[in-house]
CSV table of C-alpha atoms and ligand atoms in Angstrom, one decimal:
chain,number,residue,atom,x,y,z
A,1,MET,CA,93.5,98.4,104.8
A,2,SER,CA,95.8,95.9,103.2
A,3,LEU,CA,99.4,96.9,102.2
A,4,THR,CA,99.8,98.1,98.6
A,5,TRP,CA,102.6,97.9,96.0
A,6,ASN,CA,103.4,101.6,96.7
A,7,ASP,CA,103.7,101.0,100.5
A,8,ILE,CA,106.6,98.6,99.8
A,9,ALA,CA,108.2,100.8,97.2
A,10,ARG,CA,108.1,103.7,99.6
A,11,GLU,CA,109.6,101.6,102.4
A,12,PHE,CA,112.4,100.5,100.2
A,13,LEU,CA,113.0,104.1,99.1
A,14,ARG,CA,113.2,105.2,102.8
A,15,CYS,CA,115.8,102.5,103.5
A,16,PHE,CA,117.9,102.6,100.3
A,17,GLY,CA,117.3,106.1,98.9
A,18,GLN,CA,116.1,104.7,95.6
A,19,GLU,CA,113.1,102.8,94.2
A,20,PRO,CA,113.3,99.0,94.3
A,21,VAL,CA,114.0,97.1,91.2
A,22,TRP,CA,111.3,94.5,92.1
A,23,VAL,CA,108.3,94.3,94.4
A,24,VAL,CA,106.9,90.8,95.1
A,25,ARG,CA,104.0,89.7,97.1
A,26,ALA,CA,102.7,86.3,98.1
A,27,PRO,CA,99.3,85.9,100.0
A,28,GLY,CA,98.2,84.0,103.1
A,29,ARG,CA,95.3,81.7,102.7
A,30,VAL,CA,92.2,80.2,104.2
A,31,ASN,CA,90.6,76.9,103.4
A,32,LEU,CA,87.0,77.1,102.5
A,33,ILE,CA,86.3,73.4,102.7
A,34,GLY,CA,88.2,70.1,102.5
A,35,GLU,CA,89.8,69.6,105.9
A,36,HIS,CA,92.1,66.7,106.9
A,37,THR,CA,91.8,65.5,103.3
A,38,ASP,CA,95.2,66.6,102.1
A,39,TYR,CA,97.2,63.7,103.6
A,40,ASN,CA,94.5,61.3,102.4
A,41,GLU,CA,95.4,62.4,98.8
A,42,GLY,CA,92.0,64.0,98.5
A,43,PHE,CA,90.6,67.5,97.7
A,44,VAL,CA,90.9,70.9,99.3
A,45,LEU,CA,89.4,74.2,98.3
A,46,PRO,CA,91.4,77.2,99.8
A,47,LEU,CA,91.6,80.8,98.6
A,48,ALA,CA,94.5,83.3,98.7
A,49,ILE,CA,93.5,86.3,100.9
A,50,ASP,CA,94.2,90.0,100.6
A,51,ARG,CA,96.8,89.7,103.3
A,52,ALA,CA,100.3,89.0,102.1
A,53,ILE,CA,104.0,89.0,102.6
A,54,TRP,CA,105.8,91.6,100.5
A,55,ILE,CA,109.4,92.2,99.6
A,56,GLY,CA,110.9,95.2,97.8
A,57,LEU,CA,114.4,94.4,96.5
A,58,ARG,CA,117.3,94.9,94.1
A,59,PRO,CA,120.0,92.5,93.0
A,60,ARG,CA,123.5,92.5,94.5
A,61,GLN,CA,126.7,91.7,92.8
A,62,ASP,CA,128.0,89.4,95.6
A,63,ARG,CA,126.3,86.2,96.8
A,64,THR,CA,124.7,87.8,99.8
A,65,VAL,CA,121.0,88.2,100.7
A,66,ALA,CA,120.5,91.2,103.1
A,67,VAL,CA,117.0,91.9,104.4
A,68,TYR,CA,115.4,94.4,106.7
A,69,SER,CA,112.2,93.1,108.4
A,70,VAL,CA,109.9,96.1,109.0
A,71,ASP,CA,107.7,94.0,111.3
A,72,PHE,CA,110.5,92.7,113.4
A,73,GLN,CA,112.7,95.8,113.0
A,74,GLN,CA,115.7,93.6,112.4
A,75,GLN,CA,118.4,93.7,109.7
A,76,LYS,CA,119.8,90.2,108.9
A,77,GLU,CA,121.8,88.7,106.1
A,78,PHE,CA,123.2,85.4,104.9
A,79,SER,CA,125.5,84.1,102.2
A,80,LEU,CA,124.3,81.9,99.4
A,81,GLU,CA,127.6,79.9,99.8
A,82,GLY,CA,127.6,77.1,102.4
A,83,LEU,CA,124.1,77.6,103.8
A,84,GLN,CA,123.6,76.1,107.3
A,85,PRO,CA,120.4,75.8,109.3
A,86,SER,CA,120.5,77.8,112.5
A,87,GLN,CA,117.8,79.2,114.8
A,88,ASP,CA,117.6,82.6,113.2
A,89,GLY,CA,113.8,83.2,113.4
A,90,TRP,CA,112.2,84.6,110.2
A,91,LEU,CA,115.5,84.5,108.3
A,92,GLU,CA,115.4,80.6,108.3
A,93,TYR,CA,112.4,80.7,105.9
A,94,LEU,CA,114.4,82.7,103.4
A,95,LYS,CA,117.5,80.5,103.9
A,96,GLY,CA,115.4,77.4,103.5
A,97,VAL,CA,114.1,78.6,100.2
A,98,ALA,CA,117.5,79.6,99.0
A,99,TRP,CA,118.8,76.2,99.9
A,100,VAL,CA,116.1,74.3,98.2
A,101,LEU,CA,116.4,76.4,95.0
A,102,GLY,CA,120.2,75.8,95.0
A,103,GLU,CA,119.6,72.0,95.5
A,104,ALA,CA,117.2,72.1,92.6
A,105,GLY,CA,120.1,73.4,90.4
A,106,TYR,CA,119.2,77.1,90.1
A,107,ARG,CA,122.0,79.5,90.0
A,108,LEU,CA,120.9,82.3,92.4
A,109,THR,CA,121.7,86.0,92.5
A,110,GLY,CA,122.1,87.8,95.8
A,111,TRP,CA,119.8,90.7,96.7
A,112,GLU,CA,118.9,93.2,99.3
A,113,GLY,CA,115.6,94.6,100.3
A,114,VAL,CA,112.8,95.2,102.8
A,115,LEU,CA,110.3,92.6,104.0
A,116,MET,CA,106.9,93.4,105.5
A,117,GLY,CA,103.6,91.7,105.8
A,118,ASP,CA,100.0,91.8,107.1
A,119,VAL,CA,99.3,88.1,107.5
A,120,PRO,CA,98.7,87.5,111.2
A,121,GLN,CA,101.4,85.2,112.4
A,122,GLY,CA,100.6,81.8,113.9
A,123,ALA,CA,96.9,82.4,113.4
A,124,GLY,CA,96.3,79.7,110.9
A,125,LEU,CA,96.4,81.9,107.8
A,126,SER,CA,99.8,80.5,106.8
A,127,SER,CA,102.1,83.5,107.0
A,128,SER,CA,105.0,81.0,106.8
A,129,ALA,CA,104.0,79.7,103.3
A,130,ALA,CA,103.4,83.3,102.2
A,131,LEU,CA,106.9,84.2,103.3
A,132,GLU,CA,108.4,81.2,101.5
A,133,MET,CA,106.5,82.0,98.3
A,134,ALA,CA,107.5,85.7,98.4
A,135,THR,CA,111.1,84.6,98.9
A,136,ALA,CA,110.9,82.2,96.0
A,137,ARG,CA,109.4,84.9,93.8
A,138,ALA,CA,112.1,87.4,94.9
A,139,PHE,CA,114.9,84.9,93.9
A,140,ALA,CA,113.1,84.1,90.6
A,141,ALA,CA,112.9,87.8,89.8
A,142,VAL,CA,116.6,88.7,90.4
A,143,SER,CA,117.9,85.3,89.1
A,144,GLU,CA,115.7,85.3,86.0
A,145,ILE,CA,114.1,82.0,86.8
A,146,ALA,CA,110.8,81.3,84.9
A,147,TRP,CA,108.0,81.2,87.4
A,148,ASP,CA,106.4,77.8,87.5
A,149,PRO,CA,103.8,78.0,90.3
A,150,VAL,CA,103.5,74.3,91.0
A,151,ARG,CA,107.2,73.6,91.0
A,152,MET,CA,108.0,76.6,93.1
A,153,ALA,CA,105.2,75.5,95.6
A,154,LEU,CA,106.7,72.0,95.9
A,155,LEU,CA,110.2,73.4,96.5
A,156,SER,CA,108.9,75.8,99.1
A,157,GLN,CA,107.0,73.0,100.8
A,158,LYS,CA,110.3,71.1,100.9
A,159,ALA,CA,112.0,74.1,102.5
A,160,GLU,CA,109.3,74.2,105.2
A,161,ASN,CA,109.5,70.4,105.7
A,162,GLN,CA,113.3,69.9,105.7
A,163,TRP,CA,114.8,73.3,106.6
A,164,VAL,CA,112.3,74.7,109.1
A,165,GLY,CA,111.2,71.2,110.2
A,166,VAL,CA,107.4,71.6,109.9
A,167,GLN,CA,105.5,68.7,108.3
A,168,CYS,CA,102.9,70.7,106.3
A,169,GLY,CA,101.1,69.4,103.2
A,170,ILE,CA,101.2,71.1,99.8
A,171,MET,CA,98.0,73.2,100.1
A,172,ASP,CA,99.4,76.4,101.7
A,173,GLN,CA,102.3,76.9,99.3
A,174,LEU,CA,100.3,75.9,96.3
A,175,VAL,CA,97.4,78.3,96.8
A,176,SER,CA,99.8,81.1,97.7
A,177,SER,CA,101.6,80.4,94.5
A,178,ALA,CA,98.9,79.5,92.0
A,179,ALA,CA,95.6,81.2,93.1
A,180,GLN,CA,93.6,83.5,90.8
A,181,ALA,CA,91.9,86.7,92.0
A,182,GLY,CA,88.2,86.2,92.8
A,183,HIS,CA,88.6,82.5,92.8
A,184,ALA,CA,89.2,79.7,95.3
A,185,LEU,CA,91.5,76.9,94.1
A,186,LEU,CA,90.3,73.3,94.0
A,187,ILE,CA,93.4,71.2,94.5
A,188,ASP,CA,93.7,67.5,93.9
A,189,CYS,CA,96.3,66.6,96.5
A,190,ARG,CA,97.2,63.5,94.6
A,191,SER,CA,97.8,64.8,91.1
A,192,LEU,CA,98.4,68.4,92.2
A,193,HIS,CA,96.0,69.4,89.5
A,194,THR,CA,94.4,72.8,90.3
A,195,LYS,CA,91.2,74.4,89.2
A,196,PRO,CA,90.3,78.0,89.9
A,197,THR,CA,86.7,78.1,91.1
A,198,PRO,CA,84.8,81.4,91.2
A,199,LEU,CA,83.5,82.7,94.5
A,200,PRO,CA,79.7,83.2,94.2
A,201,GLU,CA,78.8,86.8,93.3
A,202,GLY,CA,77.9,89.0,96.2
A,203,THR,CA,79.6,86.9,98.9
A,204,ALA,CA,82.4,87.6,101.3
A,205,VAL,CA,84.6,85.1,103.1
A,206,VAL,CA,85.2,86.0,106.8
A,207,VAL,CA,87.9,84.4,108.9
A,208,LEU,CA,87.0,84.2,112.6
A,209,ASP,CA,90.0,83.7,114.9
A,210,THR,CA,88.8,82.2,118.2
A,211,GLY,CA,91.9,83.6,120.0
A,212,THR,CA,92.5,80.0,121.3
A,213,ARG,CA,95.5,77.8,120.5
A,214,ARG,CA,95.9,74.2,121.6
A,215,GLY,CA,99.2,72.5,122.4
A,216,LEU,CA,97.8,69.0,121.7
A,217,VAL,CA,97.5,69.6,118.0
A,218,ASP,CA,100.6,67.6,117.0
A,219,SER,CA,99.9,64.4,118.8
A,220,ALA,CA,96.2,64.4,117.9
A,221,TYR,CA,97.1,65.2,114.3
A,222,ASN,CA,99.5,62.3,114.1
A,223,GLN,CA,97.0,60.0,115.7
A,224,ARG,CA,94.4,61.0,113.1
A,225,ARG,CA,96.9,60.3,110.3
A,226,GLN,CA,97.6,56.9,111.7
A,227,GLN,CA,93.9,56.1,111.9
A,228,CYS,CA,93.4,57.0,108.3
A,229,GLU,CA,96.4,54.9,107.2
A,230,THR,CA,94.9,51.9,109.2
A,231,ALA,CA,91.6,52.4,107.5
A,232,ALA,CA,93.1,52.6,104.1
A,233,LYS,CA,95.2,49.5,104.7
A,234,THR,CA,92.2,47.5,106.0
A,235,LEU,CA,90.2,48.5,103.0
A,236,GLY,CA,93.1,47.6,100.6
A,237,VAL,CA,93.4,51.1,99.0
A,238,ARG,CA,96.4,53.4,98.7
A,239,ALA,CA,94.7,56.3,100.5
A,240,LEU,CA,91.2,57.1,101.8
A,241,ARG,CA,90.8,59.2,98.7
A,242,ASP,CA,89.9,56.0,96.9
A,243,VAL,CA,87.0,55.1,99.2
A,244,THR,CA,83.4,56.2,98.8
A,245,LEU,CA,80.9,56.3,101.6
A,246,GLN,CA,79.1,53.3,100.2
A,247,GLN,CA,82.3,51.2,100.1
A,248,LEU,CA,83.2,52.3,103.6
A,249,GLU,CA,79.7,51.4,104.9
A,250,ALA,CA,79.9,48.0,103.3
A,251,ALA,CA,83.3,47.4,105.1
A,252,ALA,CA,82.2,48.8,108.4
A,253,GLY,CA,82.4,45.5,110.2
A,254,ARG,CA,86.2,45.3,109.5
A,255,LEU,CA,86.9,48.6,111.2
A,256,ASP,CA,86.7,49.5,114.9
A,257,PRO,CA,84.0,52.2,115.5
A,258,VAL,CA,86.5,55.1,116.0
A,259,THR,CA,88.5,54.3,112.9
A,260,PHE,CA,85.3,54.0,110.9
A,261,ARG,CA,84.1,57.5,112.0
A,262,ARG,CA,87.5,59.0,111.0
A,263,ALA,CA,87.3,57.4,107.6
A,264,ARG,CA,83.7,58.5,107.2
A,265,HIS,CA,84.8,62.1,107.7
A,266,VAL,CA,87.4,61.8,105.0
A,267,ALA,CA,85.1,60.1,102.5
A,268,THR,CA,82.2,62.5,103.1
A,269,GLU,CA,84.5,65.6,103.2
A,270,ASN,CA,86.1,64.7,99.8
A,271,ALA,CA,82.6,64.4,98.3
A,272,ARG,CA,81.5,67.7,99.9
A,273,THR,CA,84.6,69.5,98.6
A,274,LEU,CA,83.9,68.4,95.0
A,275,GLU,CA,80.3,69.3,95.4
A,276,ALA,CA,81.2,72.7,96.9
A,277,ALA,CA,83.3,73.4,93.8
A,278,GLU,CA,80.3,72.5,91.6
A,279,ALA,CA,78.0,74.7,93.7
A,280,MET,CA,80.4,77.6,93.3
A,281,ARG,CA,80.5,77.2,89.5
A,282,ARG,CA,76.7,77.5,89.5
A,283,GLY,CA,76.9,80.5,91.9
A,284,ASP,CA,74.9,78.6,94.4
A,285,LYS,CA,75.9,80.2,97.7
A,286,HIS,CA,73.2,78.5,99.7
A,287,ARG,CA,74.4,75.0,98.8
A,288,LEU,CA,78.0,76.0,99.4
A,289,GLY,CA,77.0,77.3,102.9
A,290,GLN,CA,75.2,74.1,103.7
A,291,LEU,CA,78.2,72.0,102.7
A,292,MET,CA,80.4,74.1,105.0
A,293,ASP,CA,77.9,73.5,107.8
A,294,ALA,CA,78.0,69.8,107.2
A,295,SER,CA,81.8,69.9,107.1
A,296,HIS,CA,81.9,71.4,110.6
A,297,GLN,CA,79.5,68.8,111.9
A,298,SER,CA,81.7,66.0,110.5
A,299,LEU,CA,84.9,67.5,111.9
A,300,ARG,CA,83.2,67.9,115.3
A,301,ASP,CA,81.5,64.5,115.6
A,302,ASP,CA,83.3,62.0,113.3
A,303,TYR,CA,86.9,63.4,113.2
A,304,GLU,CA,86.7,65.0,116.7
A,305,VAL,CA,89.1,67.9,116.1
A,306,SER,CA,86.9,70.8,117.0
A,307,SER,CA,86.7,72.6,120.3
A,308,GLU,CA,84.2,74.4,122.4
A,309,ALA,CA,85.5,77.8,121.3
A,310,LEU,CA,85.3,76.8,117.6
A,311,ASN,CA,81.8,75.3,118.0
A,312,ARG,CA,80.6,78.4,119.8
A,313,MET,CA,82.1,80.7,117.1
A,314,VAL,CA,80.5,78.7,114.3
A,315,GLU,CA,77.1,78.7,116.1
A,316,LEU,CA,77.2,82.5,116.6
A,317,ALA,CA,78.3,83.0,113.0
A,318,ARG,CA,75.4,80.9,111.7
A,319,ALA,CA,72.9,82.8,113.9
A,320,HIS,CA,73.6,86.0,111.9
A,321,PRO,CA,71.2,86.6,109.0
A,322,ALA,CA,74.0,87.3,106.5
A,323,CYS,CA,75.7,83.9,107.0
A,324,TYR,CA,75.3,81.2,104.4
A,325,GLY,CA,77.5,78.7,106.3
A,326,ALA,CA,80.4,78.4,108.7
A,327,ARG,CA,82.9,75.8,109.8
A,328,MET,CA,86.2,75.4,111.7
A,329,THR,CA,89.2,75.6,109.3
A,330,GLY,CA,92.7,74.3,109.7
A,331,ALA,CA,93.9,71.4,111.8
A,332,GLY,CA,91.5,72.2,114.7
A,333,PHE,CA,91.4,72.3,118.5
A,334,GLY,CA,91.5,76.1,118.3
A,335,GLY,CA,92.5,78.6,115.7
A,336,CYS,CA,90.1,79.9,113.1
A,337,ALA,CA,86.6,79.3,111.7
A,338,VAL,CA,85.6,80.5,108.3
A,339,ALA,CA,82.2,81.8,107.2
A,340,LEU,CA,80.6,82.5,103.9
A,341,VAL,CA,78.5,85.6,104.2
A,342,ASP,CA,76.4,88.0,102.1
A,343,ALA,CA,78.9,90.8,101.1
A,344,ALA,CA,76.4,93.5,101.9
A,345,GLY,CA,76.0,92.2,105.5
A,346,ALA,CA,79.7,91.4,106.1
A,347,GLU,CA,80.3,94.6,108.2
A,348,ASP,CA,77.3,94.0,110.4
A,349,PHE,CA,78.3,90.3,110.7
A,350,VAL,CA,81.8,91.3,112.0
A,351,ARG,CA,80.3,93.9,114.4
A,352,THR,CA,77.8,91.5,115.8
A,353,VAL,CA,79.6,88.1,115.9
A,354,GLY,CA,82.9,89.3,117.4
A,355,PRO,CA,81.5,90.9,120.5
A,356,ALA,CA,78.9,88.1,121.0
A,357,TYR,CA,81.7,85.5,120.9
A,358,GLN,CA,83.8,87.5,123.4
A,359,GLN,CA,80.8,87.9,125.7
A,360,ALA,CA,80.1,84.2,125.5
A,361,THR,CA,83.6,82.8,125.9
A,362,GLY,CA,85.8,85.5,127.4
A,363,HIS,CA,88.3,84.9,124.6
A,364,GLN,CA,89.5,87.8,122.4
A,365,PRO,CA,88.5,87.1,118.8
A,366,ALA,CA,89.8,88.7,115.6
A,367,LEU,CA,87.6,88.8,112.5
A,368,TYR,CA,88.9,89.4,109.0
A,369,VAL,CA,86.7,90.0,105.9
A,370,CYS,CA,88.7,88.6,103.0
A,371,ARG,CA,88.9,89.1,99.3
A,372,ALA,CA,90.2,86.3,97.1
A,373,THR,CA,93.4,87.5,95.5
A,374,GLN,CA,96.0,86.5,93.0
A,375,GLY,CA,98.8,84.1,94.0
A,376,ALA,CA,102.5,85.2,94.2
A,377,GLU,CA,103.3,88.1,91.9
A,378,ALA,CA,106.4,90.2,90.9
A,379,ARG,CA,106.3,93.7,89.5
A,380,PRO,CA,108.9,96.3,88.6
A,381,GLY,CA,109.3,98.4,91.7
A,382,ARG,CA,108.3,101.8,90.5
A,383,LEU,CA,106.5,104.2,92.8
A,384,ILE,CA,103.1,105.1,91.3
A,385,ASP,CA,101.5,108.4,92.5
B,1,ADP,P1,101.5,80.6,110.4
B,1,ADP,O1,100.3,79.8,110.9
B,1,ADP,O2,101.2,82.0,110.3
B,1,ADP,O3,102.1,80.0,109.1
B,1,ADP,P2,104.1,79.8,111.5
B,1,ADP,O4,104.5,79.6,112.9
B,1,ADP,O5,104.1,78.6,110.6
B,1,ADP,O6,102.6,80.4,111.6
B,1,ADP,O7,104.9,80.9,110.8
B,1,ADP,C1,105.1,82.2,111.4
B,1,ADP,C2,106.6,82.6,111.2
B,1,ADP,O8,106.7,83.1,109.9
B,1,ADP,C3,106.9,83.8,112.1
B,1,ADP,O9,107.4,83.4,113.4
B,1,ADP,C4,108.1,84.5,111.3
B,1,ADP,O10,109.3,83.8,111.5
B,1,ADP,C5,107.6,84.2,109.9
B,1,ADP,N1,106.8,85.4,109.4
B,1,ADP,C6,105.5,85.5,109.3
B,1,ADP,N2,105.2,86.8,108.9
B,1,ADP,C7,106.3,87.5,108.9
B,1,ADP,C8,106.6,88.9,108.6
B,1,ADP,N3,105.6,89.8,108.3
B,1,ADP,N4,107.9,89.3,108.6
B,1,ADP,C9,108.9,88.4,108.9
B,1,ADP,N5,108.6,87.1,109.2
B,1,ADP,C10,107.4,86.6,109.2
B,2,MG,MG1,102.9,78.1,109.0
């Protein structure tokens, strides 16, 4: 069961002897399709999931932020005056957001509260972006800042880039900020235009964590980015977003074979992502599933960022009768796959695929059936019986 508004209000009550003034939540996410397209200024299609970071809070009169992390069982605090980066674990995400909001000219109010979440950490579901967006929402609530989802996502991305030091794109924060319940969010990573896109009726999205992580991700990721830049430069465009498969094929002679395949993934993946959004609008789950399958193949063969564990997980997922399509999701080399399944068969899917994967690989998987939820929200923190 996911956490609820009441769970957080109750936890605050336990710590402070009163109901919170505000409860905020910001969800984790999974990307349905559109992989390695973000830094090519292309399209992604993630959804916010029913696992989130939550904060119950009340304003303070001084310029201090004091937080109890239920999951880490740690009480920490910082002053809004003279913020300095340090190595203070989870608190750095809150400090980073405070810093970036201050830099942007917002006058912030201090607050105290409880922080808890059920987004698995480091599993590729972006618990860090959820924590940043929850923090931004908390500051917006107590400091009476109007909530502009795109602006707040950009500022939180800046916190992660510049304070925490992780070079992520805009997808994670933007979907955690701007998603609509029951919908995935088509994001144009160039314009940041977003379009809520309904999930087909009667389907469920399942995240399949392979239980594997790869240390090589960073260097391989940078190498892929480099290859994309080279391809774009050779083709005389600003980013691979501007290249169709036909244009690319016509220019094949000017690219070395590896760079060509990298660029082909990006061009076809952008086209698949746009087509996937159209298929969703028609409620065509079969076509959506096929596009996810094709995305995996392209990531495996052209972009070469899959792994044996991911390939095996995807194969086993597809072998289940409830599955419409499956693919690796995230940067690759390990981490999670995502599957679109018939909602009525989701439970059996999880019961079957998890053990089969464990049997085949010896790795410990984790499978999550996800609902598409609303992006970051704030509500008055009353306990409802
Ligand atoms: P992910 O892929 O989940 O985003 P990251 O390494 O980027 O993984 O972020 C994980 C970090 O975010 C954790 O180490 C912790 O500092 C913070 N975090 C995530 N969830 C929580 C939580 N429930 N409570 C406190 N901090 C959290
Ligand atoms: Mg993260």
